[in-house]
Short mmCIF file of C-alpha atoms and ligand atoms in Angstrom, two decimals:
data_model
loop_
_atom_site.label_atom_id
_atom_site.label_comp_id
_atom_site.label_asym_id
_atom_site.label_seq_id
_atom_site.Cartn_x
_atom_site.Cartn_y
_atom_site.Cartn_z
CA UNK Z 5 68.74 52.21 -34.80
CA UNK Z 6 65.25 53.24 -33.73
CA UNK Z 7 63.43 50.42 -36.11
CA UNK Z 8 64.74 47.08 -36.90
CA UNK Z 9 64.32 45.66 -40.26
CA UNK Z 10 67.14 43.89 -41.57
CA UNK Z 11 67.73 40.33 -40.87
CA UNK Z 12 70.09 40.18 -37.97
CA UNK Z 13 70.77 42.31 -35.30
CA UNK Z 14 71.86 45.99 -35.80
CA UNK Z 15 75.88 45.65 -37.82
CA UNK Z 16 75.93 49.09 -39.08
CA UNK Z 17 76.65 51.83 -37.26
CA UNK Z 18 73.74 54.50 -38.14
CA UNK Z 19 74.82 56.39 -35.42
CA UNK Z 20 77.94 57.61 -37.23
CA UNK Z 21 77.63 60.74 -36.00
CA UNK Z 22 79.81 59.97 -32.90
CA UNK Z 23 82.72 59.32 -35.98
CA UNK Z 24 81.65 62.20 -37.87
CA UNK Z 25 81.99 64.34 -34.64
CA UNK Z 26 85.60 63.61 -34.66
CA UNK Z 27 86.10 65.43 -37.79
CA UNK Z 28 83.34 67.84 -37.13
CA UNK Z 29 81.35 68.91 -34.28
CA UNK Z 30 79.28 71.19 -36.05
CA UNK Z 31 78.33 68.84 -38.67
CA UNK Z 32 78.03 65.68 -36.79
CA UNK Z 33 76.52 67.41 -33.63
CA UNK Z 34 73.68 68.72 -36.38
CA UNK Z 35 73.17 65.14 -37.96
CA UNK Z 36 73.07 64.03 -33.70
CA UNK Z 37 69.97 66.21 -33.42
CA UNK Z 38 68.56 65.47 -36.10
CA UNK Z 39 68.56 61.30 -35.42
CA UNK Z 40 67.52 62.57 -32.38
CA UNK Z 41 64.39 64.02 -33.66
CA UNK Z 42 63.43 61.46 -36.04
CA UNK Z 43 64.02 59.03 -33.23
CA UNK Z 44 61.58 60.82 -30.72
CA UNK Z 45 58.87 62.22 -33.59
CA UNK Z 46 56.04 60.50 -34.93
CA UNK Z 47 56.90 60.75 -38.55
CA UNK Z 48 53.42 61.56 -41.09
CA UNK Z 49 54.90 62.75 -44.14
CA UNK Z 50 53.25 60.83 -46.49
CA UNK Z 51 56.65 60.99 -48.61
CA UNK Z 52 59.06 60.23 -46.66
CA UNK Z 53 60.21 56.71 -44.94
CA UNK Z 54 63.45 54.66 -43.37
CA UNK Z 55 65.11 52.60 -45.69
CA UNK Z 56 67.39 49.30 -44.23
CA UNK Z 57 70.35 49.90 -42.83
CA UNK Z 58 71.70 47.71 -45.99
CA UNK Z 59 70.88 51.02 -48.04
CA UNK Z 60 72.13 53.28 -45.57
CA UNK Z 61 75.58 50.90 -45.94
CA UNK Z 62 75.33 51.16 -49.84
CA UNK Z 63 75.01 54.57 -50.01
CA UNK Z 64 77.73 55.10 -47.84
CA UNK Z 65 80.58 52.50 -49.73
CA UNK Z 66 83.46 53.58 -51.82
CA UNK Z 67 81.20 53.51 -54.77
CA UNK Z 68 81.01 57.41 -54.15
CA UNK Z 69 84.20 57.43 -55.19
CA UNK Z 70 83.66 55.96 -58.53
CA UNK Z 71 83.04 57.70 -61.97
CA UNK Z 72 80.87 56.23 -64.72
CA UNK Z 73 79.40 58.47 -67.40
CA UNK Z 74 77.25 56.43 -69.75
CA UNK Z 75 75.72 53.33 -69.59
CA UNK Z 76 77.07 49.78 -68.61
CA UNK Z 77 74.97 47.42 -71.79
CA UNK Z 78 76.58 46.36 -74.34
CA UNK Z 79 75.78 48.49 -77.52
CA UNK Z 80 76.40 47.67 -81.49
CA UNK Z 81 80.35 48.26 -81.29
CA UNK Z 82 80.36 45.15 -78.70
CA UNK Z 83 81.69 47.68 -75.66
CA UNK Z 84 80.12 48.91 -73.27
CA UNK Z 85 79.05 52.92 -73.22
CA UNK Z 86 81.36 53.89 -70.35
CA UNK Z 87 83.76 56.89 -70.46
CA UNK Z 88 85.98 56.01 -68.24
CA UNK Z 89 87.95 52.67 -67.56
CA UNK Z 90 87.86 50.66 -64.03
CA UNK Z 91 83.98 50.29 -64.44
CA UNK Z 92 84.08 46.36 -64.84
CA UNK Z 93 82.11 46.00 -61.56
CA UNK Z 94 79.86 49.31 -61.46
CA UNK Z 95 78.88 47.61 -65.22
CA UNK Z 96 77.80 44.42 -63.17
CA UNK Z 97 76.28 46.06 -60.55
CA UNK Z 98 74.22 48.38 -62.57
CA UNK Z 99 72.98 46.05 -64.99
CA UNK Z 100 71.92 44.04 -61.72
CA UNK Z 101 69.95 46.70 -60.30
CA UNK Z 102 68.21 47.11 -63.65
CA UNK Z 103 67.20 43.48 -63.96
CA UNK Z 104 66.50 43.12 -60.17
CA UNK Z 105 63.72 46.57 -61.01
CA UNK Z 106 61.76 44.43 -63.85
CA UNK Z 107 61.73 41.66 -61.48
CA UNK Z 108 59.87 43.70 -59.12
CA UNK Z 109 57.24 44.90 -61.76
CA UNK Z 110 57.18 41.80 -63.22
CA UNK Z 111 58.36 43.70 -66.61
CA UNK Z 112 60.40 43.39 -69.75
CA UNK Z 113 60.36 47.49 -69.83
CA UNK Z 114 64.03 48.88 -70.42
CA UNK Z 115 65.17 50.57 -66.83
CA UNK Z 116 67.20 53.32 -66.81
CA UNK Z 117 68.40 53.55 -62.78
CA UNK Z 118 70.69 56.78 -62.67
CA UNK Z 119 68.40 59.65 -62.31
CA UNK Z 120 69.52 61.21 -59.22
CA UNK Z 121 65.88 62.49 -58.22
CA UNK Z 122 62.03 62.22 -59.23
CA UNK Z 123 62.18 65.60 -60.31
CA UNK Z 124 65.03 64.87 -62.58
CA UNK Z 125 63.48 61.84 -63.70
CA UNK Z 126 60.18 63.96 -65.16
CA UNK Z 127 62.42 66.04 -66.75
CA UNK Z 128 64.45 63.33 -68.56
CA UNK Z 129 61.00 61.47 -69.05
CA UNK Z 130 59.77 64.59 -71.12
CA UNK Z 131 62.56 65.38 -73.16
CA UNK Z 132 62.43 61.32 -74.53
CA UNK Z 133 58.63 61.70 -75.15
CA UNK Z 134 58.50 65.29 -76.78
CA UNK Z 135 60.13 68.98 -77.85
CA UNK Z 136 59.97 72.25 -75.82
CA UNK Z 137 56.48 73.92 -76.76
CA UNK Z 138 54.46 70.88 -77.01
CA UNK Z 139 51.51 70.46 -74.98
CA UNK Z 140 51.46 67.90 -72.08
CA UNK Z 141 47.72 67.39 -69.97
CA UNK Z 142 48.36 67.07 -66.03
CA UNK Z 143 47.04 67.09 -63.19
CA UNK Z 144 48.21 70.65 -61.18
CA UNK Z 145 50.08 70.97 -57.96
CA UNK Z 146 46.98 72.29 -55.90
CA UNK Z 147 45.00 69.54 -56.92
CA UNK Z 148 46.95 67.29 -55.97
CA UNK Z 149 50.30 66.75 -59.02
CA UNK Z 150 53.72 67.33 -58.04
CA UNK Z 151 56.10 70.72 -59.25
CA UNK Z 152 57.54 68.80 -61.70
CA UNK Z 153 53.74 68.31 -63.84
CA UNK Z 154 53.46 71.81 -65.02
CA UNK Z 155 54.22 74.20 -62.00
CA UNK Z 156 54.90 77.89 -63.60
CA UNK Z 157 57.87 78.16 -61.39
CA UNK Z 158 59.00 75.14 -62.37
CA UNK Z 159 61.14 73.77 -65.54
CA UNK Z 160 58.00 71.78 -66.91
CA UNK Z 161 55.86 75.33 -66.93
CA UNK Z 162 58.56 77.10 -68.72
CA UNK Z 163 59.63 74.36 -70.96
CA UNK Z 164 56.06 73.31 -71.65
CA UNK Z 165 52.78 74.28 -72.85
CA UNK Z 166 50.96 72.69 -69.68
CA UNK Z 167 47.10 72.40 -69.31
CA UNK Z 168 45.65 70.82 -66.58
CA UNK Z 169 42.48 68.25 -65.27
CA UNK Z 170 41.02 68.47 -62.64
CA UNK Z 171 39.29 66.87 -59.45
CA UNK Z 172 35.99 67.12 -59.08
CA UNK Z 173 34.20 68.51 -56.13
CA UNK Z 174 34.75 65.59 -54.00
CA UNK Z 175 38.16 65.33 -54.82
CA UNK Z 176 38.31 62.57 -57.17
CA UNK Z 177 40.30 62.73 -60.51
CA UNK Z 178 37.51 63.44 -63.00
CA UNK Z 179 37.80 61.45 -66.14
CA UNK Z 180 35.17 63.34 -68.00
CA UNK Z 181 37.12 66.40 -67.42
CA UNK Z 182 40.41 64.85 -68.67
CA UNK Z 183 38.67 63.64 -71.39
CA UNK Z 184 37.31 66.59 -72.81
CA UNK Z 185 40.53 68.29 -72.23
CA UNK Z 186 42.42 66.27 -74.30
CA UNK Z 187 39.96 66.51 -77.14
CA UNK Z 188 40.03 70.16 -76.98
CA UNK Z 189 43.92 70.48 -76.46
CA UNK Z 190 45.35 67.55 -78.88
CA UNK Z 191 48.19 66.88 -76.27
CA UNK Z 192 51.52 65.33 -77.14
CA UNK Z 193 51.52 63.98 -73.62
CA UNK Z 194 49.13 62.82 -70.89
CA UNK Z 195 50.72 62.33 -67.39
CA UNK Z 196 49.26 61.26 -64.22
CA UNK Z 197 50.53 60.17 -60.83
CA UNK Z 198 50.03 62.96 -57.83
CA UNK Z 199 51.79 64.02 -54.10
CA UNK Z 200 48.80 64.21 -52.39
CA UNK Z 201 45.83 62.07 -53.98
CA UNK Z 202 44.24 59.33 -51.48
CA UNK Z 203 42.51 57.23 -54.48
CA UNK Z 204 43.09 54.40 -57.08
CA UNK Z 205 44.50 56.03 -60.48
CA UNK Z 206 42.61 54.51 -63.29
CA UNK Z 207 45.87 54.00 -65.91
CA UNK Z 208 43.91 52.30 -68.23
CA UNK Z 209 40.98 54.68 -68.63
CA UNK Z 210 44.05 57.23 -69.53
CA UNK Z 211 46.23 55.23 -71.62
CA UNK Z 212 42.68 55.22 -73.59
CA UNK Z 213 42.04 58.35 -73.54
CA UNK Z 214 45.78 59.33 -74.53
CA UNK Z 215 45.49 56.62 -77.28
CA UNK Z 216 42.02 58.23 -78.31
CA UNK Z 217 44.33 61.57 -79.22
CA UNK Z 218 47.65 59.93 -80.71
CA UNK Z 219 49.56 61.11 -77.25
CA UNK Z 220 51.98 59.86 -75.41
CA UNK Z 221 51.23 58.30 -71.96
CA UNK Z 222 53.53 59.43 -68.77
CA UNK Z 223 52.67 57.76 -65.22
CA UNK Z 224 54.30 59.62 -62.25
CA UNK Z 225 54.11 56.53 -59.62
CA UNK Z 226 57.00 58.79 -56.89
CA UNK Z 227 54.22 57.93 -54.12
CA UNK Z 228 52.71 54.75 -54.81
CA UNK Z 229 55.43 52.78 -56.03
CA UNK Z 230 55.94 50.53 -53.23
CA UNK Z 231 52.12 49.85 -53.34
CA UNK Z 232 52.43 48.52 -56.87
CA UNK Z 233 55.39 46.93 -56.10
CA UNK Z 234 53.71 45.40 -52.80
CA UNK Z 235 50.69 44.51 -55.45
CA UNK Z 236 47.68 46.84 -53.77
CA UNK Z 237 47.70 49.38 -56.15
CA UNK Z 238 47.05 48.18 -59.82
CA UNK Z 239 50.16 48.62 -61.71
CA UNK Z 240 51.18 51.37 -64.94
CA UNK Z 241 52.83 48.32 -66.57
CA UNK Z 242 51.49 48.27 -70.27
CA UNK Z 243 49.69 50.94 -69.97
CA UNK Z 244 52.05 53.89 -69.86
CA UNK Z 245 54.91 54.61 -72.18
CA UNK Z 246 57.06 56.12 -69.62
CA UNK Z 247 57.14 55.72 -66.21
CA UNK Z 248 58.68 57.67 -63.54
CA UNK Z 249 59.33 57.35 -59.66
CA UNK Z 250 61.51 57.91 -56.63
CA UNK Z 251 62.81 54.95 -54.66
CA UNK Z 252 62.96 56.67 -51.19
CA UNK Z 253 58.72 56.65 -50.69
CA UNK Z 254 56.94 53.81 -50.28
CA UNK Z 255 59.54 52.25 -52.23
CA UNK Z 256 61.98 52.65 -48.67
CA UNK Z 257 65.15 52.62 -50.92
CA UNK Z 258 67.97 55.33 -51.29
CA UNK Z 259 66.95 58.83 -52.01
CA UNK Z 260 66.69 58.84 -56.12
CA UNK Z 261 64.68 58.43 -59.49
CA UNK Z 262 64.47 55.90 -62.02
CA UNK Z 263 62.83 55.46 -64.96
CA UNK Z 264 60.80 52.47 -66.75
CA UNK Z 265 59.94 52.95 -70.62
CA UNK Z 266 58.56 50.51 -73.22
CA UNK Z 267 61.63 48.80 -75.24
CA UNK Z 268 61.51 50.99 -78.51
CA UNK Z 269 61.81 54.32 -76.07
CA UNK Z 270 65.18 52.83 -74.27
CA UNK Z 271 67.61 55.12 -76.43
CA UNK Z 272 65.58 58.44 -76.05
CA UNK Z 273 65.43 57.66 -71.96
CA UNK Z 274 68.85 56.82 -71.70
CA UNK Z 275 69.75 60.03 -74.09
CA UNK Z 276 68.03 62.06 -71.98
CA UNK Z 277 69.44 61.21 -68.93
CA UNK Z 278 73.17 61.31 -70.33
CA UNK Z 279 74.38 63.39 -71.55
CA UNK Z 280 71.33 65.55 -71.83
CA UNK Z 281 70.41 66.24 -67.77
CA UNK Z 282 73.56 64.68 -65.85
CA UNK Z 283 76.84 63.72 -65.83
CA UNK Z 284 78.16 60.63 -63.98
CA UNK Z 285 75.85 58.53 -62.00
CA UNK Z 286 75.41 58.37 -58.46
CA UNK Z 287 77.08 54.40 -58.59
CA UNK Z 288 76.85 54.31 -54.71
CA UNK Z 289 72.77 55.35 -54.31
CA UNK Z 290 72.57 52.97 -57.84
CA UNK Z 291 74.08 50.11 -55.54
CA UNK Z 292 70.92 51.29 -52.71
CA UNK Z 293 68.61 51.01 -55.60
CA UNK Z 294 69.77 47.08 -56.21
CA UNK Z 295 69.41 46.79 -52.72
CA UNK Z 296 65.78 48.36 -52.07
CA UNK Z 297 64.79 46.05 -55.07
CA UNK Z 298 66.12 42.82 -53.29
CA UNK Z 299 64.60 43.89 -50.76
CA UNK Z 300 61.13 44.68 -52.63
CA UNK Z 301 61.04 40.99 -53.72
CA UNK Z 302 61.35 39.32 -50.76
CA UNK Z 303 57.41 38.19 -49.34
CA UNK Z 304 58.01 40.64 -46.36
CA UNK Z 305 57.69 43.77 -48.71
CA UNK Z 306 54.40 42.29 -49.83
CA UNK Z 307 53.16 42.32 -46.61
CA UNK Z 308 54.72 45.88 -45.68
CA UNK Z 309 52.92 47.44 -47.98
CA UNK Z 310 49.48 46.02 -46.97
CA UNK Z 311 49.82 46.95 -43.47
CA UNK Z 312 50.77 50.50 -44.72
CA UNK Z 313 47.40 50.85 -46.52
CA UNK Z 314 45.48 48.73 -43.68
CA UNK Z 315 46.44 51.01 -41.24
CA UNK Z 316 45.68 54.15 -43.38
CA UNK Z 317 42.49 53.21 -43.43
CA UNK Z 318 42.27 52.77 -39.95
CA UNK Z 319 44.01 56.10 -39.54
CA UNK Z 320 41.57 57.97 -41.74
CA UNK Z 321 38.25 55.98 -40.41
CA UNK Z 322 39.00 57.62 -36.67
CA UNK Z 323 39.14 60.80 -38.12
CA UNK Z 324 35.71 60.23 -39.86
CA UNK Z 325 34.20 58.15 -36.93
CA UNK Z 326 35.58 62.10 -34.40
CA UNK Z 327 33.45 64.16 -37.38
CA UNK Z 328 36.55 65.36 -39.66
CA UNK Z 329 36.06 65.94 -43.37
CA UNK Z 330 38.25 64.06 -45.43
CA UNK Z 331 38.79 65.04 -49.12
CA UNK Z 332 37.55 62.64 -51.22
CA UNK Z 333 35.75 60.79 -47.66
CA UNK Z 334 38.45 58.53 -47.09
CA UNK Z 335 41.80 56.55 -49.12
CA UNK Z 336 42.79 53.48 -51.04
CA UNK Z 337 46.37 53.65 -50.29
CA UNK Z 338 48.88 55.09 -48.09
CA UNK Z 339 47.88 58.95 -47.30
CA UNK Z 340 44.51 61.09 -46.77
CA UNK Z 341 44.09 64.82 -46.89
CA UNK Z 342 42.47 66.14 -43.62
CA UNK Z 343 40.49 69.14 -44.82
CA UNK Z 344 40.22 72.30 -42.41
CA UNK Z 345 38.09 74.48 -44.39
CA UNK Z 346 35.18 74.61 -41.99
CA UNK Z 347 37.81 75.07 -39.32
CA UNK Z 348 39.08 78.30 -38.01
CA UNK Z 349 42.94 77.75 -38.81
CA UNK Z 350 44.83 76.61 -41.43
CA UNK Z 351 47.02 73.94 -41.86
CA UNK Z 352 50.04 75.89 -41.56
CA UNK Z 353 48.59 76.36 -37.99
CA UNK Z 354 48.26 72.78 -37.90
CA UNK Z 355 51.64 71.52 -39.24
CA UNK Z 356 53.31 74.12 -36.62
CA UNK Z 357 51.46 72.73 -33.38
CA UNK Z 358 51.85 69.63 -34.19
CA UNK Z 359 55.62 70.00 -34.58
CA UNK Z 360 55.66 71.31 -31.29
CA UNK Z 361 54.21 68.33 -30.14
CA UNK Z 362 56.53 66.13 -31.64
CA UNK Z 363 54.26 64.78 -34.72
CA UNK Z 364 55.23 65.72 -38.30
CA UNK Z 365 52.49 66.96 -40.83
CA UNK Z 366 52.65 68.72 -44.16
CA UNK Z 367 50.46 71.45 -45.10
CA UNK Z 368 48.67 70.63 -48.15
CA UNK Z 369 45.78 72.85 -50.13
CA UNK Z 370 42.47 71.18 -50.91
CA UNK Z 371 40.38 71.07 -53.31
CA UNK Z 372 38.53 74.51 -54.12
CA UNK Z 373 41.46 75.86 -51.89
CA UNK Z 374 40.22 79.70 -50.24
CA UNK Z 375 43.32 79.90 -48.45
CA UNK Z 376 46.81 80.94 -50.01
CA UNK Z 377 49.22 77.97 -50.36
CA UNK Z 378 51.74 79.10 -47.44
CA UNK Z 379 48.52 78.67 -45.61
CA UNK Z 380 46.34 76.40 -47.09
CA UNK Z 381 43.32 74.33 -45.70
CA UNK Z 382 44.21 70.90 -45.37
CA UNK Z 383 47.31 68.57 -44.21
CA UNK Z 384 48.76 65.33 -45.56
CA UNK Z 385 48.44 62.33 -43.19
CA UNK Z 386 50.91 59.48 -44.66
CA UNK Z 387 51.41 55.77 -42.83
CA UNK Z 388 54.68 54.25 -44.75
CA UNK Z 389 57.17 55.76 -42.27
CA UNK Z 390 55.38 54.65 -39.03
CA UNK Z 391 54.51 51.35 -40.37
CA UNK Z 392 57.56 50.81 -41.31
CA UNK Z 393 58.86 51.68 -37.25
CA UNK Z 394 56.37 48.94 -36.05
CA UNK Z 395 53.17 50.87 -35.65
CA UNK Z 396 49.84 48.97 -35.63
CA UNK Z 397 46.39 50.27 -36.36
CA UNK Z 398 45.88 50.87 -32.30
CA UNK Z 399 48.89 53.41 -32.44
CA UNK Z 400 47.84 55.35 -35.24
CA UNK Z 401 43.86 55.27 -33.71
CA UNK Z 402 45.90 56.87 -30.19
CA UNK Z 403 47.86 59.57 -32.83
CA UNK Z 404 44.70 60.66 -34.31
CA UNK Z 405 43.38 61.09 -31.18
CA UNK Z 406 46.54 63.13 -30.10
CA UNK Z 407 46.16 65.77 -33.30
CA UNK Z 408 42.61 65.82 -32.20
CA UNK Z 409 43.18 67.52 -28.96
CA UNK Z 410 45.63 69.47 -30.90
CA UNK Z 411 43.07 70.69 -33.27
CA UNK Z 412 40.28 71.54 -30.49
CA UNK Z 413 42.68 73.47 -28.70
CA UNK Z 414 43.69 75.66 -32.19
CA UNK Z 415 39.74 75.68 -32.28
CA UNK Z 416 39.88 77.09 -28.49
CA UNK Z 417 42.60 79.85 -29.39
CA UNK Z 418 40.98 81.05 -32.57
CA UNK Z 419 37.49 81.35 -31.52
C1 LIG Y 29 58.23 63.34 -54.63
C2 LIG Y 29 57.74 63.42 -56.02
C3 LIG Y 29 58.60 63.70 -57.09
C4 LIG Y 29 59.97 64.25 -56.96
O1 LIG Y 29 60.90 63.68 -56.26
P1 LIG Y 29 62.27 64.40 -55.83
O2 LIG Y 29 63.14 63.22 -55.65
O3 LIG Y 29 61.95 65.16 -54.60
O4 LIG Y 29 62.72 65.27 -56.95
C5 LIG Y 29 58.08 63.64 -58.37
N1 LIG Y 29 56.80 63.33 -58.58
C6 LIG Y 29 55.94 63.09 -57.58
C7 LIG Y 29 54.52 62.77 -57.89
C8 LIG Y 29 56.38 63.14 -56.26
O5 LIG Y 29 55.50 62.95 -55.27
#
C-alpha cells in the first residue's frame, strides 16, 4: 500500500486487483487505475480518507455472505431479535462493535451500528424523533449542511417541513439567528452538524435553545467525528438526543453510518432502521466498524487527529499569509473553505485544474454565493486523508503553494 498504518508490515494484499483481473479485466483493470490515481494524487477532500488495511480485510471476509435481519440483544422473550439462525457469532460481533463505539465516546448512549450510510442514518434518525410534516430547523446545504438536512431534492425536503439558520456574513453559524428561528417556527427538531463548516459547533448553546422550545435535539457529527473521538472537538454527548455520523471521514473506518441515541430512544432508532429503512445488515462493513473503533481507542488515534487539525491550520495560515480570503478567516478543525469571489473563476475552474495537476478539490459555494452551485465560488480544502499518508505541515505549506500557481495562472487566462 501507498501509506502504512497498521502494526506490522503490509499482510494484506490491497492490490487485489492483479486477482480480480483474473476474473475480470475490465473490472480489475478499472479498480488498477484507480489505486493508481489515489496512489499518485494529493488527496483534499475534506470527506474522504484511507482506512487500515485491517478494515479493508473486514470488509472483504465471508461476513458478506451472512444474513442477519434484526438486532443481536437480548430482548424481553430472552432471544435474541434475529430472523434467521447461524447468527451466534455476527450476535457477538455486533454487540462488540456497539460496546467498543461507547468506549470511544466515553458513553452509556444505546448504538445502533447497521446503517449502511450517513444519509441513511439522518433518515432513520428522523423517523425515531418525529412524523412526516413536522418541522425540523437546519442549517442548509449552501451554507454549509449536508443533502440529507432539508435539501428540496432530497427525502428530508419532501418528507419534512424544513426551515433553515443561517451563517452570518463572516461565515460563522449565527446563534441569534437560530434562536429567533426557533421561537418563530416551534420546531419538533433542531439539527446541526455541516459538510463544509471550518468552526467549533456550540452543542450546548443548541441543546438550549432546542430545550427553550420543547424540541428535539439532532447532531450530524459525519465530518468531525474522528475529532471528537480524537478529543479536539468538544463532544455532542449529553447534549443531543440523537446523534448521527459516517465512519469513513475522520473517523478512517469502513464506508457506513451509525447512530448514538439517549437510552429511552433505543427502540424508536433501532425501529427505524429495521424494518423501517433496511433489510439485513451489512455484517462484514459492521465487523470494519469494530475494527475502526479498536482502532479509535488506541493513543495513536489521539494523536492522528491532532496532527490533522495542526496541519489544517498550517494549511489555511499560508493561504492567509499569500493574501487569500478564507470564509470565516481561518478553521478549528480539519477543513477551510477557500473563497474565490473576488477572483475571476470559479471553483469549478479550480477543482478541474487542479485535477489536472494531480491534486483533488471539491467545489463548494460560499457564503452569500453569486455563482450557481455547478459553479460556485469557493473550494473545500480537507487534511485527514494526507495526514493520514504521512504529510507534515511543510508538505501541505509546498501544496498550497502548488494551487497557488494554479490559481495565478486561471487569473492569467481569465483576465
Ligand atoms: C457525508 C455526510 C453525510 C452522508 O454520508 P453518506 O454516507 O455519503 O450518505 C451526512 N451528513 C453529513 C454532515 C455529511 O458530511
Amino acid at each position: 500500500m501507498f501509506y502504512k498504518q497498521g502494526k506490522d508490515d503490509n499482510e494484506y494484499n490491497v492490490n487485489n486487483f492483479e486477482f480480480i483481473k483474473k476474473y475480470s479485466p475490465t473490472v480489475g483493470g478499472l479498480i488498477e487505475k484507480e489505486y493508481n490515481r489515489q496512489k499518485n494524487n494529493v488527496e483534499l477532500i475534506a470527506s474522504e480518507n484511507y482506512c487500515s488495511e485491517a478494515v479493508l480485510a473486514a470488509n472483504g471476509s465471508c461476513l458478506c455472505w451472512k444474513y442477519a435481519e434484526g438486532y443481536p440483544y437480548v430482548r424481553t422473550s430472552g432471544n435474541t431479535s434475529r430472523y434467521y439462525g447461524g447468527t451466534e457469532f455476527i450476535d457477538q460481533l455486533e454487540e462488540y462493535c456497539c460496546d467498543t463505539w461507547r468506549k470511544v465516546f466515553n458513553t452509556d448512549y444505546h448504538v445502533n451500528v447497521q446503517p449502511h450510510s450517513g444519509s441513511q442514518a439522518n433518515f432513520s434518525g428522523y423517523k425515531a424523533l418525529i412524523k412526516p410534516g413536522d418541522t425540523i430547523l437546519s442549517l442548509s446545504l449552501d451554507n454549509g449542511g449536508h443533502l440529507t438536512h432539508g435539501s428540496s431534492v432530497n427525502f428530508s425536503g419532501k418528507l419534512y417541513n424544513m426551515v433553515f439558520y443561517d451563517v452570518d456574513e463572516n461565515g460563522f453559524i449565527d446563534m441569534e439567528d437560530v434562536r429567533r428561528k426557533a421561537e418563530e417556527y416551534r420546531p419538533q427538531l433542531i439539527m446541526t452538524g455541516a459538510s463544509a463548516y471550518s468552526r467549533i459547533i456550540d452543542f450546548k448553546a443548541f441543546s438550549e435553545i432546542a430545550k427553550s422550545v420543547g424540541a428535539y435535539f439532532m447532531v450530524d457529527m459525519a465530518h468531525i467525528a474522528g475529532l471528537i473521538a480524537g478529543g479536539v472537538h468538544p463532544s455532542p454527548f449529553g447534549y443531543a438526543d440523537v446523534i448521527t455520523s459516517t465512519t469513513h471521514k475522520t473517523l478512517r473506518g469502513p464506508r457506513g453510518g451509525i447512530i448514538f441515541a439517549r437510552p429511552e430512544l433505543a427502540k424508536k432508532v433501532d425501529s427505524a432502521v429495521f424494518p423501517y429503512a433496511q433489510g439485513g445488515p451489512l455484517e462484514h462493513i459492521i465487523a470494519g466498524k469494530a475494527v475502526c473503533a479498536e482502532e479509535a481507542l488506541d493513543p495513536s488515534f489521539k494523536e492522528y487527529a491532532k496532527k490533522v487539525v495542526d496541519n489544517c491550520k498550517v494549511f489555511c495560515d499560508e493561504f492567509i499569509k499569500m493574501g487569500y480570503k478564507i470564509v470565516t478567516g481561518g478553521t478549528d478543525n480539519h477543513l477551510f473553505l477557500l473563497d474565490l469571489s473576488d477572483l475571476p473563476f470559479s471553483g469549478r475552474q479550480l477543482q478541474e485544474r487542479c485535477d489536472e495537476n494531480g491534486i483533488t478539490l471539491n467545489k463548494n459555494c460560499v457564503p452569500c454565493e453569486k455563482r450557481s452551485p455547478k459553479e460556485t465560488s469557493g473550494v473545500r480544502i480537507g487534511t485527514a486523508p494526507m495526514t493520514t499518508r504521512g504529510f507534515e505541515g511543510e508538505d501541505f505549506i509546498e501544496v498550497a503553494h502548488r494551487i497557488d500557481a494554479i490559481i495565478k495562472e486561471l487569473i492569467e487566462e481569465n483576465k
